[in-house]
Amino acid sequence: AIVDVVVNLQFSLIEKLWQTFWRYSPSAPADDTAIIELSNLSEIESRLPKGKLIILCKNESILKWMGNCDHVMYQALVEILIPDVLRPIPSALTQAIRNFAKSLEGWLSSAMNNIPQGMIQTKVAAVSAFAQTLRRYTSLNHLAQAARAVLQNTSQINQMLSDLNRVDFANVQEQASWVCQCDDNMVQRLETDFKMTLQQQSTLEQWATWLDNVMIQALKPYEGRPSFPKAARQFLLKWSFYSSMVIRDLTLRSAASFGSFHLIRLLYDEYMFYLVEHRVAQATGETPIAVMGEFGDLNAISPGNMDKDEGSEVESEIEEELDENGEPQAKREKTELNQTFQVGCMQQPVLESGVEQSLLNPLHNEHIVTNTQTIRQCSATGNTYTAV
């Protein structure tokens, strides 16, 4: 019944379906099995009396089975509503889906007011993952349509290439390598591929293929290993860190195409999250909804509940890269290199009268320039920063 009303976009009927199934009665006490005045209640009671329903809701095997069933059903609903996250969706439908997602948890929690807490937690965790997925995918779709206009504009692409060629990628890699410990050759290859794909004025679908290939290559060493989900999460963190570093450099240089890069970065980060989510689901034999709902219950998250064995393999692989001095080879080389340079002091920017003080909070001034091999200072001209 739920699938049927969703296919017909009759979202508001889901609340009534839940109330009917769970025998919703706002005025009844927890142990009351009074008949609810619904046309099909007698049929439901004949199939499964509420007393037996309550007993089933306390069974751990039933809870686990129903959680798995919900993940499968909600995944099917996602694919019905958003079969392709990059394909344009009418704005009215997008808004309807988002309003639907906002209402889901409240509807279900209210309908289950007399049901044992364990079942409520199981059902709400699944529907929460469903709602979160709908919100994320509609946002991703909105970003995709906005990015199409940028990727189809030749003058904007040329400006982006010009600004990107002025980014000091060697400096970006020098700072990021300490945090991410990524292979220099891989980072340089990604930089070259990105510029080439941008220069070819690729379509959004071609960019999606490029991002998919990047993800596949990065996670290839962990294929078939228990540490794959952990490695996938680490890859997302590293991807986000590098893109933040590039955006920071473009910001300090007052790049004319900063707005375009910011939009593209938001889209590519979201789409990479989407790709990794599906790749982990494929590797673990679960649905993407189940992957995202794994830590849906924040109360259940604690260091003791985390899979210690999952991370141990990744950690051991990192430890294998340590040299005899007990630190990563890449880090040691960067440290030795940095010792040959002197770091310049940053000149305090002077604000003109039209610039708001909040843009240059004193607490943040010291972080504008980082310790790099290049001596930099920032000056303020109007409300733009110029890197010298």
Tab-separated table of C-alpha atoms in Angstrom:
chain	number	residue	atom	x	y	z
A	1	ALA	CA	0.000	0.000	0.000
A	2	ILE	CA	2.846	2.387	0.819
A	3	VAL	CA	4.562	1.714	-2.507
A	4	ASP	CA	1.275	2.280	-4.306
A	5	VAL	CA	0.616	5.714	-2.784
A	6	VAL	CA	4.217	6.814	-3.371
A	7	VAL	CA	4.067	5.796	-7.035
A	8	ASN	CA	0.962	7.976	-7.333
A	9	LEU	CA	2.639	10.796	-5.351
A	10	GLN	CA	-0.103	10.708	-2.699
A	11	PHE	CA	2.361	11.306	0.103
A	12	SER	CA	-0.142	12.464	2.729
A	13	LEU	CA	-1.897	9.073	2.701
A	14	ILE	CA	1.145	7.366	4.236
A	15	GLU	CA	0.335	8.831	7.639
A	16	LYS	CA	-3.128	7.244	7.508
A	17	LEU	CA	-1.684	3.894	6.416
A	18	TRP	CA	0.686	3.851	9.374
A	19	GLN	CA	-2.044	4.879	11.800
A	20	THR	CA	-4.242	2.051	10.502
A	21	PHE	CA	-1.564	-0.628	10.734
A	22	TRP	CA	-0.318	0.334	14.193
A	23	ARG	CA	-3.873	0.850	15.569
A	24	TYR	CA	-3.284	4.510	16.345
A	25	SER	CA	-5.485	5.804	19.188
A	26	PRO	CA	-4.365	9.108	20.718
A	27	SER	CA	-6.722	8.906	23.710
A	28	ALA	CA	-6.084	5.254	24.569
A	29	PRO	CA	-3.630	4.210	27.336
A	30	ALA	CA	-0.609	2.049	26.488
A	31	ASP	CA	-2.369	-1.254	27.198
A	32	ASP	CA	-5.732	-0.404	25.647
A	33	THR	CA	-6.779	-2.392	22.551
A	34	ALA	CA	-9.937	-0.429	21.866
A	35	ILE	CA	-11.287	-0.561	18.333
A	36	ILE	CA	-10.268	2.398	16.183
A	37	GLU	CA	-12.996	3.770	13.985
A	38	LEU	CA	-11.471	2.938	10.600
A	39	SER	CA	-13.273	1.158	7.799
A	40	ASN	CA	-10.743	-1.645	7.385
A	41	LEU	CA	-9.838	-2.142	11.068
A	42	SER	CA	-11.899	-5.299	11.478
A	43	GLU	CA	-10.113	-6.926	8.549
A	44	ILE	CA	-6.713	-6.065	10.008
A	45	GLU	CA	-7.720	-7.301	13.458
A	46	SER	CA	-8.861	-10.615	11.991
A	47	ARG	CA	-5.495	-11.069	10.354
A	48	LEU	CA	-3.334	-9.848	13.222
A	49	PRO	CA	-4.948	-8.827	16.515
A	50	LYS	CA	-3.234	-5.948	18.271
A	51	GLY	CA	-2.332	-8.113	21.246
A	52	LYS	CA	-0.318	-10.449	19.044
A	53	LEU	CA	1.164	-7.461	17.203
A	54	ILE	CA	2.533	-6.136	20.509
A	55	ILE	CA	4.063	-9.533	21.318
A	56	LEU	CA	5.732	-9.688	17.903
A	57	CYS	CA	7.138	-6.191	18.408
A	58	LYS	CA	9.087	-7.439	21.432
A	59	ASN	CA	10.820	-10.253	19.551
A	60	GLU	CA	14.445	-9.472	18.649
A	61	SER	CA	14.398	-11.628	15.505
A	62	ILE	CA	11.279	-9.837	14.282
A	63	LEU	CA	12.896	-6.441	14.962
A	64	LYS	CA	15.964	-7.337	12.904
A	65	TRP	CA	13.891	-8.810	10.083
A	66	MET	CA	11.591	-5.789	9.908
A	67	GLY	CA	14.548	-3.404	9.860
A	68	ASN	CA	15.984	-5.247	6.863
A	69	CYS	CA	12.613	-5.232	5.128
A	70	ASP	CA	12.236	-1.493	5.684
A	71	HIS	CA	15.660	-0.814	4.171
A	72	VAL	CA	14.738	-2.781	1.045
A	73	MET	CA	11.358	-1.055	0.711
A	74	TYR	CA	12.685	2.458	1.303
A	75	GLN	CA	15.511	1.877	-1.166
A	76	ALA	CA	12.887	0.915	-3.760
A	77	LEU	CA	10.951	4.101	-2.971
A	78	VAL	CA	14.063	6.225	-3.436
A	79	GLU	CA	14.660	4.680	-6.844
A	80	ILE	CA	11.016	5.297	-7.774
A	81	LEU	CA	11.083	8.967	-6.773
A	82	ILE	CA	14.651	9.780	-7.890
A	83	PRO	CA	15.733	7.198	-10.482
A	84	ASP	CA	18.651	9.382	-11.622
A	85	VAL	CA	20.101	12.010	-9.286
A	86	LEU	CA	21.556	13.982	-12.210
A	87	ARG	CA	18.422	14.076	-14.371
A	88	PRO	CA	16.332	17.272	-14.007
A	89	ILE	CA	13.350	16.987	-11.654
A	90	PRO	CA	10.434	19.470	-11.767
A	91	SER	CA	10.727	21.988	-8.950
A	92	ALA	CA	7.201	21.225	-7.717
A	93	LEU	CA	8.045	17.537	-7.345
A	94	THR	CA	11.342	18.359	-5.625
A	95	GLN	CA	9.537	20.512	-3.069
A	96	ALA	CA	6.873	17.854	-2.533
A	97	ILE	CA	9.531	15.201	-1.891
A	98	ARG	CA	11.367	17.440	0.567
A	99	ASN	CA	8.161	18.245	2.475
A	100	PHE	CA	7.377	14.531	2.524
A	101	ALA	CA	10.835	13.750	3.938
A	102	LYS	CA	10.389	16.349	6.704
A	103	SER	CA	7.099	14.801	7.817
A	104	LEU	CA	8.031	11.106	7.806
A	105	GLU	CA	9.589	10.743	11.257
A	106	GLY	CA	6.822	12.695	12.980
A	107	TRP	CA	4.079	10.708	11.248
A	108	LEU	CA	5.586	7.357	12.178
A	109	SER	CA	6.447	8.249	15.771
A	110	SER	CA	2.928	9.541	16.351
A	111	ALA	CA	1.286	6.490	14.782
A	112	MET	CA	3.316	4.125	17.004
A	113	ASN	CA	2.490	5.794	20.316
A	114	ASN	CA	1.360	2.531	21.962
A	115	ILE	CA	4.011	0.232	20.510
A	116	PRO	CA	7.035	-1.171	22.448
A	117	GLN	CA	10.055	1.125	22.368
A	118	GLY	CA	12.347	-1.377	20.648
A	119	MET	CA	10.098	-1.553	17.598
A	120	ILE	CA	9.700	2.227	17.525
A	121	GLN	CA	13.487	2.678	17.481
A	122	THR	CA	13.879	0.108	14.695
A	123	LYS	CA	11.176	1.631	12.518
A	124	VAL	CA	12.152	5.265	13.118
A	125	ALA	CA	15.848	4.569	12.427
A	126	ALA	CA	14.964	3.143	9.007
A	127	VAL	CA	12.549	5.923	8.097
A	128	SER	CA	15.070	8.516	9.317
A	129	ALA	CA	17.684	7.119	6.913
A	130	PHE	CA	15.053	7.215	4.166
A	131	ALA	CA	14.190	10.849	4.897
A	132	GLN	CA	17.851	11.850	5.035
A	133	THR	CA	18.492	10.147	1.698
A	134	LEU	CA	15.598	11.976	0.046
A	135	ARG	CA	16.860	15.319	1.332
A	136	ARG	CA	20.418	14.622	0.188
A	137	TYR	CA	19.429	13.389	-3.258
A	138	THR	CA	17.094	16.321	-3.942
A	139	SER	CA	19.849	18.733	-2.892
A	140	LEU	CA	22.309	16.898	-5.124
A	141	ASN	CA	19.852	17.102	-8.018
A	142	HIS	CA	19.395	20.841	-7.470
A	143	LEU	CA	23.163	21.373	-7.479
A	144	ALA	CA	23.485	19.306	-10.655
A	145	GLN	CA	21.032	21.482	-12.561
A	146	ALA	CA	22.740	24.673	-11.381
A	147	ALA	CA	26.137	23.278	-12.411
A	148	ARG	CA	24.961	22.418	-15.927
A	149	ALA	CA	24.733	26.107	-16.767
A	150	VAL	CA	28.321	26.659	-15.612
A	151	LEU	CA	29.734	23.636	-17.446
A	152	GLN	CA	28.035	24.696	-20.685
A	153	ASN	CA	29.383	28.259	-20.562
A	154	THR	CA	32.617	28.502	-22.559
A	155	SER	CA	33.726	31.841	-21.133
A	156	GLN	CA	33.245	30.620	-17.557
A	157	ILE	CA	35.186	27.435	-18.281
A	158	ASN	CA	38.073	29.458	-19.752
A	159	GLN	CA	38.110	31.734	-16.695
A	160	MET	CA	38.101	28.710	-14.394
A	161	LEU	CA	41.065	27.211	-16.265
A	162	SER	CA	42.957	30.481	-16.037
A	163	ASP	CA	42.349	30.773	-12.294
A	164	LEU	CA	43.104	27.095	-11.686
A	165	ASN	CA	46.468	27.354	-13.427
A	166	ARG	CA	47.495	30.024	-10.904
A	167	VAL	CA	46.790	27.780	-7.919
A	168	ASP	CA	49.970	26.622	-6.185
A	169	PHE	CA	49.221	22.897	-6.209
A	170	ALA	CA	52.702	22.068	-4.935
A	171	ASN	CA	51.949	24.124	-1.849
A	172	VAL	CA	48.535	22.478	-1.495
A	173	GLN	CA	50.086	19.018	-1.639
A	174	GLU	CA	52.847	19.988	0.785
A	175	GLN	CA	50.335	20.972	3.445
A	176	ALA	CA	47.782	18.243	2.721
A	177	SER	CA	50.320	15.416	2.667
A	178	TRP	CA	50.898	15.698	6.407
A	179	VAL	CA	47.192	15.152	7.051
A	180	CYS	CA	46.221	12.814	4.216
A	181	GLN	CA	49.509	11.010	3.450
A	182	CYS	CA	48.395	10.556	-0.161
A	183	ASP	CA	50.764	9.490	-2.917
A	184	ASP	CA	52.245	12.558	-4.662
A	185	ASN	CA	51.991	10.942	-8.071
A	186	MET	CA	48.292	10.195	-7.630
A	187	VAL	CA	47.546	13.755	-6.518
A	188	GLN	CA	49.466	15.184	-9.461
A	189	ARG	CA	47.676	12.838	-11.850
A	190	LEU	CA	44.297	13.930	-10.505
A	191	GLU	CA	45.284	17.575	-10.922
A	192	THR	CA	46.275	16.995	-14.546
A	193	ASP	CA	43.161	14.953	-15.309
A	194	PHE	CA	40.901	17.554	-13.726
A	195	LYS	CA	42.387	20.376	-15.797
A	196	MET	CA	42.190	18.299	-18.974
A	197	THR	CA	38.548	17.332	-18.344
A	198	LEU	CA	37.720	20.982	-17.660
A	199	GLN	CA	39.534	22.111	-20.812
A	200	GLN	CA	37.526	19.657	-22.918
A	201	GLN	CA	34.325	21.359	-21.708
A	202	SER	CA	32.934	18.016	-20.576
A	203	THR	CA	29.249	17.541	-19.881
A	204	LEU	CA	27.896	16.842	-16.422
A	205	GLU	CA	27.524	13.170	-17.299
A	206	GLN	CA	31.177	13.010	-18.428
A	207	TRP	CA	32.247	14.612	-15.154
A	208	ALA	CA	30.173	12.011	-13.295
A	209	THR	CA	32.080	9.269	-15.106
A	210	TRP	CA	35.390	10.937	-14.228
A	211	LEU	CA	34.457	11.126	-10.540
A	212	ASP	CA	33.402	7.479	-10.584
A	213	ASN	CA	36.780	6.466	-12.048
A	214	VAL	CA	38.626	8.495	-9.394
A	215	MET	CA	36.691	6.719	-6.641
A	216	ILE	CA	37.298	3.289	-8.194
A	217	GLN	CA	41.052	3.847	-8.525
A	218	ALA	CA	41.389	5.218	-4.994
A	219	LEU	CA	39.565	2.281	-3.402
A	220	LYS	CA	40.942	-0.440	-5.657
A	221	PRO	CA	43.627	-1.568	-3.150
A	222	TYR	CA	40.904	-2.300	-0.566
A	223	GLU	CA	38.573	-4.314	-2.813
A	224	GLY	CA	37.303	-7.450	-1.103
A	225	ARG	CA	38.776	-6.560	2.296
A	226	PRO	CA	36.904	-6.104	5.578
A	227	SER	CA	38.490	-2.652	5.818
A	228	PHE	CA	36.743	-1.428	2.636
A	229	PRO	CA	34.004	0.650	4.384
A	230	LYS	CA	36.621	2.272	6.628
A	231	ALA	CA	38.865	3.037	3.646
A	232	ALA	CA	35.894	4.521	1.776
A	233	ARG	CA	35.127	6.903	4.639
A	234	GLN	CA	38.787	7.919	4.835
A	235	PHE	CA	38.786	8.603	1.092
A	236	LEU	CA	35.814	10.946	1.472
A	237	LEU	CA	37.596	12.872	4.227
A	238	LYS	CA	40.744	13.218	2.124
A	239	TRP	CA	38.780	14.265	-0.958
A	240	SER	CA	36.993	16.957	1.042
A	241	PHE	CA	40.245	18.177	2.613
A	242	TYR	CA	41.993	18.595	-0.734
A	243	SER	CA	39.044	20.389	-2.324
A	244	SER	CA	38.897	22.748	0.680
A	245	MET	CA	42.581	23.566	0.234
A	246	VAL	CA	42.085	24.417	-3.443
A	247	ILE	CA	39.043	26.579	-2.682
A	248	ARG	CA	41.042	28.370	0.005
A	249	ASP	CA	43.799	29.186	-2.468
A	250	LEU	CA	41.267	30.498	-4.989
A	251	THR	CA	39.693	32.625	-2.254
A	252	LEU	CA	42.979	34.224	-1.204
A	253	ARG	CA	43.766	35.013	-4.843
A	254	SER	CA	40.336	36.622	-5.342
A	255	ALA	CA	39.747	34.356	-8.340
A	256	ALA	CA	37.130	35.747	-10.702
A	257	SER	CA	35.629	32.275	-11.102
A	258	PHE	CA	35.414	31.573	-7.377
A	259	GLY	CA	31.610	31.347	-7.479
A	260	SER	CA	31.721	28.771	-10.258
A	261	PHE	CA	34.359	26.717	-8.432
A	262	HIS	CA	32.369	26.870	-5.208
A	263	LEU	CA	29.278	25.506	-6.948
A	264	ILE	CA	31.253	22.787	-8.726
A	265	ARG	CA	32.995	21.817	-5.492
A	266	LEU	CA	29.663	21.449	-3.649
A	267	LEU	CA	28.299	19.268	-6.443
A	268	TYR	CA	31.378	17.065	-6.766
A	269	ASP	CA	31.619	16.540	-2.995
A	270	GLU	CA	27.964	15.526	-2.824
A	271	TYR	CA	28.202	13.274	-5.860
A	272	MET	CA	31.354	11.611	-4.550
A	273	PHE	CA	29.496	10.905	-1.311
A	274	TYR	CA	26.695	9.371	-3.402
A	275	LEU	CA	29.151	7.179	-5.343
A	276	VAL	CA	30.980	5.974	-2.235
A	277	GLU	CA	27.699	5.245	-0.466
A	278	HIS	CA	26.590	2.988	-3.335
A	279	ARG	CA	30.017	1.372	-3.696
A	280	VAL	CA	30.114	0.449	-0.001
A	281	ALA	CA	26.577	-0.925	-0.267
A	282	GLN	CA	27.649	-3.080	-3.193
A	283	ALA	CA	30.734	-4.314	-1.350
A	284	THR	CA	28.823	-5.196	1.811
A	285	GLY	CA	25.751	-6.645	0.098
A	286	GLU	CA	23.439	-4.090	1.690
A	287	THR	CA	21.247	-1.287	0.374
A	288	PRO	CA	22.555	2.318	0.413
A	289	ILE	CA	19.726	3.113	2.844
A	290	ALA	CA	21.082	0.447	5.232
A	291	VAL	CA	24.622	1.810	4.877
A	292	MET	CA	23.489	5.323	5.787
A	293	GLY	CA	21.270	4.043	8.594
A	294	GLU	CA	24.118	2.085	10.183
A	295	PHE	CA	24.806	4.886	12.647
A	296	GLY	CA	21.357	6.441	12.539
A	297	ASP	CA	20.811	5.926	16.243
A	298	LEU	CA	23.284	8.330	17.810
A	299	ASN	CA	22.725	6.807	21.230
A	300	ALA	CA	24.123	3.522	19.975
A	301	ILE	CA	27.389	5.055	18.813
A	302	SER	CA	30.289	4.614	21.179
A	303	PRO	CA	33.924	3.568	20.766
A	304	GLY	CA	32.967	0.133	22.063
A	305	ASN	CA	30.320	-0.289	19.382
A	306	MET	CA	32.675	0.532	16.522
A	307	ASP	CA	34.136	-2.382	14.601
A	308	LYS	CA	37.693	-2.449	15.866
A	309	ASP	CA	38.799	-5.094	13.381
A	310	GLU	CA	37.523	-2.991	10.499
A	311	GLY	CA	39.965	-0.188	11.150
A	312	SER	CA	42.890	-2.337	12.205
A	313	GLU	CA	43.730	-3.425	8.674
A	314	VAL	CA	43.844	0.146	7.393
A	315	GLU	CA	45.940	1.209	10.374
A	316	SER	CA	48.362	-1.673	9.870
A	317	GLU	CA	48.778	-0.722	6.220
A	318	ILE	CA	49.599	2.836	7.251
A	319	GLU	CA	52.083	1.584	9.824
A	320	GLU	CA	53.842	-0.457	7.145
A	321	GLU	CA	54.663	2.822	5.398
A	322	LEU	CA	56.508	4.148	8.451
A	323	ASP	CA	60.276	4.308	8.071
A	324	GLU	CA	62.816	3.336	10.683
A	325	ASN	CA	62.421	6.710	12.432
A	326	GLY	CA	58.804	5.927	13.226
A	327	GLU	CA	57.155	8.438	10.908
A	328	PRO	CA	55.808	8.284	7.345
A	329	GLN	CA	58.481	8.689	4.684
A	330	ALA	CA	56.553	11.457	2.933
A	331	LYS	CA	56.145	13.376	6.187
A	332	ARG	CA	59.854	13.080	7.069
A	333	GLU	CA	60.904	14.368	3.644
A	334	LYS	CA	58.533	17.327	3.871
A	335	THR	CA	59.795	18.162	7.362
A	336	GLU	CA	63.411	18.179	6.212
A	337	LEU	CA	62.489	20.345	3.258
A	338	ASN	CA	60.594	22.865	5.354
A	339	GLN	CA	63.518	23.290	7.710
A	340	THR	CA	65.491	24.946	4.912
A	341	PHE	CA	62.963	27.744	4.574
A	342	GLN	CA	62.101	30.639	6.800
A	343	VAL	CA	58.531	31.643	7.400
A	344	GLY	CA	57.639	35.277	6.952
A	345	CYS	CA	55.401	37.193	9.275
A	346	MET	CA	52.011	38.267	8.159
A	347	GLN	CA	51.329	41.953	7.863
A	348	GLN	CA	48.132	42.907	9.649
A	349	PRO	CA	45.550	43.920	7.019
A	350	VAL	CA	44.231	47.476	7.155
A	351	LEU	CA	40.470	47.718	6.832
A	352	GLU	CA	38.817	50.464	4.879
A	353	SER	CA	35.663	52.020	6.250
A	354	GLY	CA	33.348	49.957	4.040
A	355	VAL	CA	34.552	46.596	5.249
A	356	GLU	CA	32.773	44.924	8.135
A	357	GLN	CA	34.972	44.022	11.058
A	358	SER	CA	33.388	40.581	11.193
A	359	LEU	CA	35.114	39.644	7.955
A	360	LEU	CA	38.491	39.876	9.680
A	361	ASN	CA	37.894	38.588	13.162
A	362	PRO	CA	41.182	38.964	15.107
A	363	LEU	CA	40.857	35.352	16.220
A	364	HIS	CA	41.119	34.264	12.603
A	365	ASN	CA	43.818	36.600	11.290
A	366	GLU	CA	46.664	34.345	12.363
A	367	HIS	CA	45.239	31.475	10.334
A	368	ILE	CA	44.982	33.291	6.981
A	369	VAL	CA	48.622	32.556	6.157
A	370	THR	CA	50.074	29.139	6.947
A	371	ASN	CA	53.659	28.033	7.370
A	372	THR	CA	54.775	27.303	3.818
A	373	GLN	CA	57.951	27.607	1.845
A	374	THR	CA	56.603	30.750	0.245
A	375	ILE	CA	56.454	34.024	2.146
A	376	ARG	CA	52.969	35.423	1.813
A	377	GLN	CA	51.074	38.351	3.159
A	378	CYS	CA	47.488	39.381	2.724
A	379	SER	CA	46.358	42.919	2.096
A	380	ALA	CA	42.833	44.227	2.029
A	381	THR	CA	41.589	46.274	-0.888
A	382	GLY	CA	37.958	47.176	-0.396
A	383	ASN	CA	36.418	43.862	0.495
A	384	THR	CA	38.692	41.556	-1.519
A	385	TYR	CA	41.931	39.889	-0.462
A	386	THR	CA	44.990	39.867	-2.648
A	387	ALA	CA	47.703	37.256	-2.201
A	388	VAL	CA	51.172	38.715	-2.682
